[in-house]
Amino acid sequence: MNKPRTFAIVGGGLAGFTAYATLRHGGLEPDEIAVFGTDSDPAAAWRRRAASIRQRRMRSESDGHCYPTSFPGLAVREAMRRRTPAPLVQTIFDWYNPTVDDFLEHVAALRERSGWDASFVHARVNRVRSVEGGFDLAGHGVFRHVLLAPGHPGLALPPELAEDGRIVHAYEPHDYADHVAVVGAGMAAATEWVNALAAGSSVVSVRRREPERRPLNVPREVFTRRGLAAFHARTPAERGALLRSWLGPSYPPGRNWDEPIEQAAGAGRFRVAAEVDGAEQIVCATGFLRGYQHDPLLARLVAENGLETVDGWIVLAPDSTVPALTDADRTLAVAGVPGQLAFPAADTLAGAKYAGRRFLNRVRRWRTR
Ligand SMILES: Cc1cc2nc3c(=O)[nH]c(=O)nc-3n(C[C@H](O)[C@H](O)[C@H](O)COP(=O)(O)OP(=O)(O)OC[C@H]3O[C@@H](n4cnc5c(N)ncnc54)[C@H](O)[C@@H]3O)c2cc1C
């Protein structure tokens, strides 16, 4: 009979995978960890979305990979392949954005090397129940230390367009009609303006708010120790309000975005409007549903344990754990987008590392008691 495992990760996407690589790097063996997921390829969900918006380069910078340590990252691979030090120089200054192809190759190689497939259990976990000595994962066993990484709870569509036969979500595969309306004004929308224009379409950008221009999806200072400490010093309600203000539409500055749009606007092929008008196709670059209540596993966890929440987020300790269900003997932690109250950029690869490293720290403290 297999020995019971102590550590579980629920959710086999990029956040769960990055945490897994961190645990393995920290000395845990594949037969000590169970990863529950719906697809054994950790990039499966991400690949489809990135391919749908024809993403070629990662938005994340030097830390945008799944290795447990931040450096050297993916720049070394590219420098060796292209026989140039340029990517290495760029990565030192945080200017390096790897290609999507390089990133996916890296995920495949790390999957192979890390023992991921030996730990992976093809199953959806429907309930996490607090029990003596850990957490019962409804039919899948009891684990002492559990990291929840369920990802986004689904795609968001504007309710008024939900029944409109012309819509396609930007994160679902699609081509472009001659006259396209793109709803939204964030990174996915900007990518879709440029894609549709490159395909020869005319574009109406339908937006409620003007986008901010910044390289990352949250202000850079919250990636720093000091910025994060200031965030953690605030009350949960204040943290929630800050997050709401940061998570408005934004996309990076730069000529690659501006030039095609300015040229198309000059030629009458791009304009901003309040309504979708008579477009043949409506591309909804409207992101994901927001809030734990849209995820059945998290909604049940909150309801059954009376967990504190703020505006759709579970209130977490700075180390991404659920305070009411974590002590020296057991851990319940959250990674990925539902972990934003601990780390505002939780829904990035850097955020996945943040949660994974703190989970590993708890495991280490427990082991050496
Ligand atoms: C188009 C796009 C581009 C992005 N580009 C970047 C980038 O360049 N850099 C960066 O840092 N970040 C980027 N991100 C953000 C982030 O890295 C991705 O969203 C990433 O996929 C998040 O990983 P995740 O594991 O949280 O979620 P996912 O990758 O969605 O994985 C979650 C997995 O958990 C499974 N699951 C859910 N609930 C359960 C359950 N109860 N039991 C078992 N399994 C479950 C799901 O089926 C899914 O397989 C991008 C996001 C998008 C959408």
XYZ file of C-alpha atoms and ligand atoms in Angstrom:
422
model
C 0.000 0.000 0.000
C 1.246 3.536 -0.743
C 2.276 5.506 2.317
C -0.057 8.390 3.161
C 1.143 11.738 1.854
C 1.475 14.757 4.116
C 1.359 17.617 1.643
C -1.312 18.427 -0.917
C -1.701 21.029 -3.628
C -5.230 21.503 -4.950
C -5.097 22.910 -8.486
C -2.602 21.762 -11.096
C -2.108 25.021 -13.023
C 0.926 27.285 -13.094
C 0.549 28.424 -9.463
C 0.297 24.851 -8.176
C 3.197 23.851 -10.434
C 5.450 26.675 -9.260
C 4.671 25.803 -5.629
C 5.433 22.156 -6.402
C 8.833 23.054 -7.898
C 9.536 25.098 -4.759
C 8.650 22.199 -2.452
C 10.823 19.806 -4.449
C 13.701 22.285 -4.348
C 13.153 22.470 -0.563
C 13.765 18.729 -0.227
C 10.271 17.203 -0.362
C 9.987 14.006 -2.405
C 7.317 13.346 -5.061
C 5.771 10.549 -2.950
C 5.203 12.983 -0.066
C 3.164 15.402 -2.183
C -0.187 14.910 -3.886
C -1.221 17.417 -6.553
C -4.916 17.331 -7.436
C -5.803 18.764 -10.797
C -7.960 18.517 -13.890
C -5.137 18.368 -16.463
C -1.684 16.867 -15.965
C -0.147 19.603 -18.155
C 0.370 22.519 -15.738
C 0.291 24.996 -18.647
C -2.960 23.645 -20.145
C -5.331 26.376 -18.930
C -2.797 29.145 -19.535
C -1.713 27.940 -22.994
C -5.265 28.113 -24.368
C -5.815 31.648 -23.058
C -2.443 32.960 -24.203
C -2.904 31.375 -27.642
C -6.399 32.882 -27.961
C -5.045 36.429 -27.597
C -1.996 35.459 -29.710
C 0.389 36.395 -26.903
C 4.002 36.079 -28.097
C 5.992 37.393 -25.144
C 5.389 37.159 -21.422
C 4.140 40.293 -19.691
C 6.077 39.320 -16.600
C 9.714 40.270 -16.417
C 12.795 38.421 -15.245
C 11.009 36.523 -12.445
C 8.320 35.277 -14.854
C 9.118 31.570 -14.781
C 8.346 28.550 -12.604
C 11.826 27.808 -11.239
C 11.986 27.877 -7.440
C 14.795 30.462 -7.432
C 14.380 33.846 -9.127
C 17.753 33.881 -10.881
C 19.036 33.022 -13.416
C 15.575 32.455 -14.913
C 14.970 32.008 -18.638
C 17.465 34.591 -19.907
C 20.376 32.125 -19.720
C 18.641 29.674 -22.058
C 17.915 32.380 -24.624
C 21.436 33.846 -24.346
C 22.969 30.427 -25.019
C 20.611 29.636 -27.876
C 21.059 32.990 -29.599
C 24.745 33.215 -28.615
C 24.369 36.751 -27.264
C 24.625 38.186 -23.739
C 21.745 40.614 -24.454
C 19.046 38.639 -22.565
C 21.353 38.399 -19.529
C 21.913 42.138 -19.487
C 18.179 42.722 -19.895
C 17.317 40.370 -17.039
C 19.626 42.214 -14.609
C 17.629 45.401 -15.273
C 14.270 43.581 -15.261
C 13.710 44.357 -18.949
C 13.630 40.771 -20.074
C 10.318 39.366 -21.298
C 10.775 35.774 -22.497
C 8.844 34.495 -25.493
C 5.768 32.376 -24.819
C 7.412 29.483 -26.701
C 10.484 29.601 -24.443
C 8.267 29.769 -21.392
C 6.232 26.731 -22.470
C 9.396 24.738 -23.217
C 10.657 25.619 -19.752
C 7.403 24.387 -18.164
C 7.628 21.089 -20.070
C 11.273 20.542 -19.068
C 10.653 21.386 -15.414
C 7.592 19.133 -15.377
C 9.732 16.239 -16.564
C 12.560 16.918 -14.154
C 10.581 17.713 -11.020
C 8.642 14.456 -10.655
C 5.335 16.288 -11.167
C 3.653 13.368 -12.913
C 4.469 11.033 -9.990
C 2.612 13.381 -7.629
C -0.258 14.302 -9.939
C -3.709 12.884 -9.160
C -6.346 13.443 -11.817
C -9.246 14.587 -9.619
C -11.266 17.663 -8.789
C -11.453 18.290 -5.051
C -14.942 19.394 -4.062
C -14.498 19.965 -0.356
C -11.737 20.807 2.109
C -12.872 19.823 5.603
C -10.951 20.790 8.712
C -10.252 17.656 10.796
C -7.928 16.675 13.632
C -4.340 16.921 12.351
C -5.087 18.451 8.976
C -7.622 18.607 6.178
C -9.841 15.940 4.681
C -9.982 16.390 0.906
C -13.340 14.645 0.421
C -12.491 11.081 -0.540
C -8.849 11.777 -1.411
C -7.314 11.468 2.051
C -6.254 13.651 4.978
C -3.268 15.991 4.549
C -1.523 18.061 7.187
C -0.372 20.905 4.932
C -2.557 21.983 2.015
C -2.071 24.711 -0.586
C -5.161 25.733 -2.547
C -4.400 27.005 -6.071
C -7.679 26.743 -7.985
C -7.004 29.612 -10.431
C -9.667 31.968 -11.743
C -13.242 30.784 -11.258
C -14.375 31.383 -14.863
C -14.540 33.950 -17.635
C -16.457 37.198 -17.133
C -18.879 38.461 -19.784
C -20.808 41.743 -19.688
C -24.328 40.663 -18.573
C -26.006 42.851 -21.205
C -24.125 40.998 -23.972
C -24.286 37.465 -22.555
C -27.061 36.423 -24.994
C -25.637 38.287 -28.006
C -24.767 35.802 -30.764
C -21.827 37.959 -31.927
C -19.725 37.601 -28.789
C -16.577 35.616 -28.209
C -14.433 35.867 -25.082
C -10.868 37.010 -25.813
C -9.520 33.970 -23.903
C -11.397 31.531 -26.179
C -10.001 30.648 -29.630
C -11.286 33.001 -32.372
C -10.514 34.768 -35.644
C -11.552 38.330 -36.539
C -14.492 39.594 -38.593
C -14.120 42.699 -40.797
C -15.745 44.972 -38.199
C -14.871 44.099 -34.621
C -15.892 45.696 -31.335
C -13.502 44.957 -28.488
C -15.021 45.422 -25.026
C -12.561 46.231 -22.234
C -9.412 48.311 -21.947
C -6.778 46.180 -20.210
C -3.887 44.105 -21.495
C -6.092 41.562 -23.294
C -8.095 44.354 -24.967
C -4.962 46.183 -26.126
C -3.605 42.921 -27.503
C -6.871 42.338 -29.347
C -6.926 45.862 -30.883
C -3.506 45.207 -32.335
C -4.380 41.633 -33.405
C -7.596 42.628 -35.156
C -5.933 45.585 -36.906
C -3.100 43.307 -38.066
C -5.739 40.930 -39.452
C -7.126 43.826 -41.542
C -10.260 44.470 -39.434
C -11.614 47.812 -38.337
C -11.907 48.128 -34.569
C -14.268 49.887 -32.189
C -12.863 49.979 -28.659
C -15.760 49.937 -26.186
C -14.653 50.976 -22.721
C -16.072 52.241 -19.478
C -12.774 53.534 -18.126
C -9.570 54.826 -19.630
C -6.709 52.342 -19.131
C -3.623 53.157 -17.108
C -0.280 52.616 -18.841
C 2.042 50.584 -16.634
C 4.299 47.597 -17.291
C 2.834 45.309 -14.623
C -0.755 44.708 -13.589
C -0.229 46.196 -10.107
C 2.084 49.064 -9.073
C 5.716 48.011 -8.994
C 6.235 49.036 -5.357
C 4.061 46.192 -4.040
C 6.691 43.779 -5.343
C 9.239 45.342 -2.971
C 9.702 44.355 0.662
C 8.866 47.854 1.868
C 5.811 48.273 -0.387
C 4.468 44.919 0.681
C 5.029 45.657 4.383
C 3.022 48.873 3.970
C 0.242 46.876 2.268
C 0.216 44.286 5.071
C 0.098 47.016 7.726
C -3.339 48.078 6.471
C -6.647 46.612 7.633
C -8.218 43.914 5.426
C -10.888 46.400 4.303
C -8.221 48.927 3.282
C -6.271 46.219 1.452
C -9.435 45.230 -0.411
C -10.111 48.842 -1.414
C -6.524 49.266 -2.650
C -6.753 46.075 -4.683
C -9.976 47.236 -6.327
C -8.315 50.492 -7.306
C -5.243 48.716 -8.728
C -7.088 46.063 -10.666
C -8.669 48.499 -13.108
C -7.667 48.237 -16.776
C -3.989 48.751 -17.585
C -1.481 47.802 -20.263
C 2.207 48.558 -20.762
C 3.431 51.811 -22.343
C 5.362 51.607 -25.604
C 5.428 52.237 -29.342
C 4.521 48.633 -30.149
C 1.067 49.382 -28.787
C 0.698 53.015 -29.771
C 1.909 53.035 -33.375
C -0.534 50.542 -34.929
C -3.418 52.175 -33.070
C -2.449 55.724 -34.090
C -1.966 54.696 -37.699
C -5.302 52.869 -37.781
C -7.077 55.776 -36.093
C -5.633 58.099 -38.773
C -6.951 55.776 -41.476
C -10.412 55.584 -39.844
C -9.996 51.927 -38.789
C -9.844 52.458 -35.015
C -12.110 54.471 -32.755
C -13.294 54.551 -29.167
C -17.024 54.310 -28.487
C -19.445 53.772 -25.615
C -21.552 51.119 -27.402
C -20.819 48.098 -29.585
C -22.928 49.626 -32.427
C -23.267 47.519 -35.534
C -20.099 45.422 -35.152
C -20.143 41.984 -36.784
C -18.199 40.457 -33.929
C -17.830 41.446 -30.276
C -14.625 40.324 -28.592
C -15.079 40.512 -24.812
C -11.679 41.254 -23.320
C -13.389 41.354 -19.959
C -11.185 38.987 -17.994
C -12.357 36.668 -15.273
C -15.115 36.424 -12.683
C -13.846 37.953 -9.480
C -14.354 36.629 -5.971
C -14.123 33.408 -3.948
C -17.912 33.041 -4.113
C -17.659 31.999 -7.807
C -15.390 29.052 -6.901
C -17.458 26.201 -5.374
C -14.526 24.844 -3.332
C -13.617 28.209 -1.798
C -17.256 29.247 -1.319
C -17.913 26.069 0.665
C -14.712 26.467 2.687
C -15.707 30.009 3.664
C -19.297 29.054 4.515
C -18.437 25.941 6.547
C -15.713 27.644 8.576
C -17.155 31.151 8.855
C -13.970 32.598 7.347
C -13.465 36.360 7.286
C -13.767 37.867 3.805
C -13.553 41.321 2.272
C -15.186 42.266 -0.993
C -14.762 38.786 -2.567
C -11.348 37.999 -1.058
C -10.612 35.586 1.787
C -8.692 37.442 4.502
C -5.235 35.858 4.618
C -2.175 36.294 6.818
C 0.824 37.960 5.107
C 2.265 34.481 4.441
C -0.818 33.544 2.363
C -2.271 31.210 4.999
C -5.863 31.130 6.260
C -5.373 32.268 9.888
C -8.361 30.420 11.401
C -7.233 27.089 9.914
C -3.464 27.307 10.314
C -1.289 26.654 13.370
C 2.097 25.100 14.156
C 0.754 21.611 13.291
C -1.075 22.253 10.038
C -1.289 24.731 7.184
C -4.021 25.865 4.848
C -2.573 28.310 2.331
C -3.883 29.957 -0.842
C -1.935 30.659 -4.048
C -2.907 32.360 -7.300
C -5.619 34.965 -7.743
C -7.574 34.123 -4.523
C -4.383 34.969 -2.585
C -4.361 38.664 -3.517
C -5.074 39.936 -0.022
C -1.663 38.516 1.017
C 0.205 39.453 -2.183
C -1.488 41.846 -4.625
C 0.213 40.259 -7.655
C -0.760 36.746 -6.510
C -2.054 36.035 -10.028
C 1.413 36.148 -11.581
C 4.311 33.748 -11.633
C 6.121 35.965 -9.115
C 3.018 35.688 -6.916
C 2.982 31.910 -7.242
C 6.582 31.865 -5.992
C 5.649 34.120 -3.075
C 2.959 31.717 -1.838
C 5.029 28.591 -2.581
C 8.059 29.828 -0.657
C 6.035 30.756 2.404
C 4.277 27.395 2.315
C 7.680 25.691 2.216
C 8.862 27.814 5.183
C 5.940 26.580 7.270
C 6.619 22.989 6.293
C 10.270 23.385 7.266
C 9.387 24.900 10.662
C 6.948 22.053 11.300
C 9.524 19.422 10.353
C 12.256 20.809 12.576
C 10.124 21.320 15.688
C -3.601 35.376 -21.295
C -2.837 35.436 -20.007
C -1.509 35.802 -20.007
C -0.774 35.836 -18.828
N 0.534 36.185 -18.890
C 1.257 36.191 -17.753
C 2.642 36.538 -17.794
O 3.207 36.865 -18.841
N 3.335 36.493 -16.622
C 2.777 36.145 -15.433
O 3.459 36.135 -14.404
N 1.447 35.846 -15.361
C 0.698 35.857 -16.481
N -0.639 35.548 -16.410
C -1.243 35.334 -15.079
C -1.042 33.931 -14.473
O 0.301 33.505 -14.564
C -1.966 32.908 -15.130
O -3.313 33.322 -14.980
C -1.791 31.511 -14.520
O -2.461 30.582 -15.365
C -2.340 31.388 -13.106
O -2.097 30.081 -12.635
P -3.134 29.334 -11.660
O -2.521 28.001 -11.343
O -3.523 30.210 -10.532
O -4.445 29.124 -12.536
P -4.662 28.127 -13.814
O -3.438 28.116 -14.656
O -5.961 28.562 -14.381
O -4.798 26.701 -13.141
C -5.735 26.345 -12.167
C -5.954 24.849 -12.316
O -6.588 24.328 -11.144
C -7.636 23.458 -11.526
N -8.622 23.424 -10.421
C -9.440 24.411 -10.042
N -10.189 24.010 -8.979
C -9.821 22.733 -8.727
C -10.252 21.778 -7.751
N -11.209 22.051 -6.870
N -9.680 20.541 -7.756
C -8.696 20.248 -8.649
N -8.257 21.126 -9.602
C -8.812 22.359 -9.630
C -8.171 24.092 -12.803
O -8.937 23.184 -13.542
C -6.864 24.504 -13.485
O -6.317 23.400 -14.186
C -1.397 35.521 -17.581
C -2.754 35.188 -17.570
C -3.478 35.139 -18.764
C -4.940 34.789 -18.715
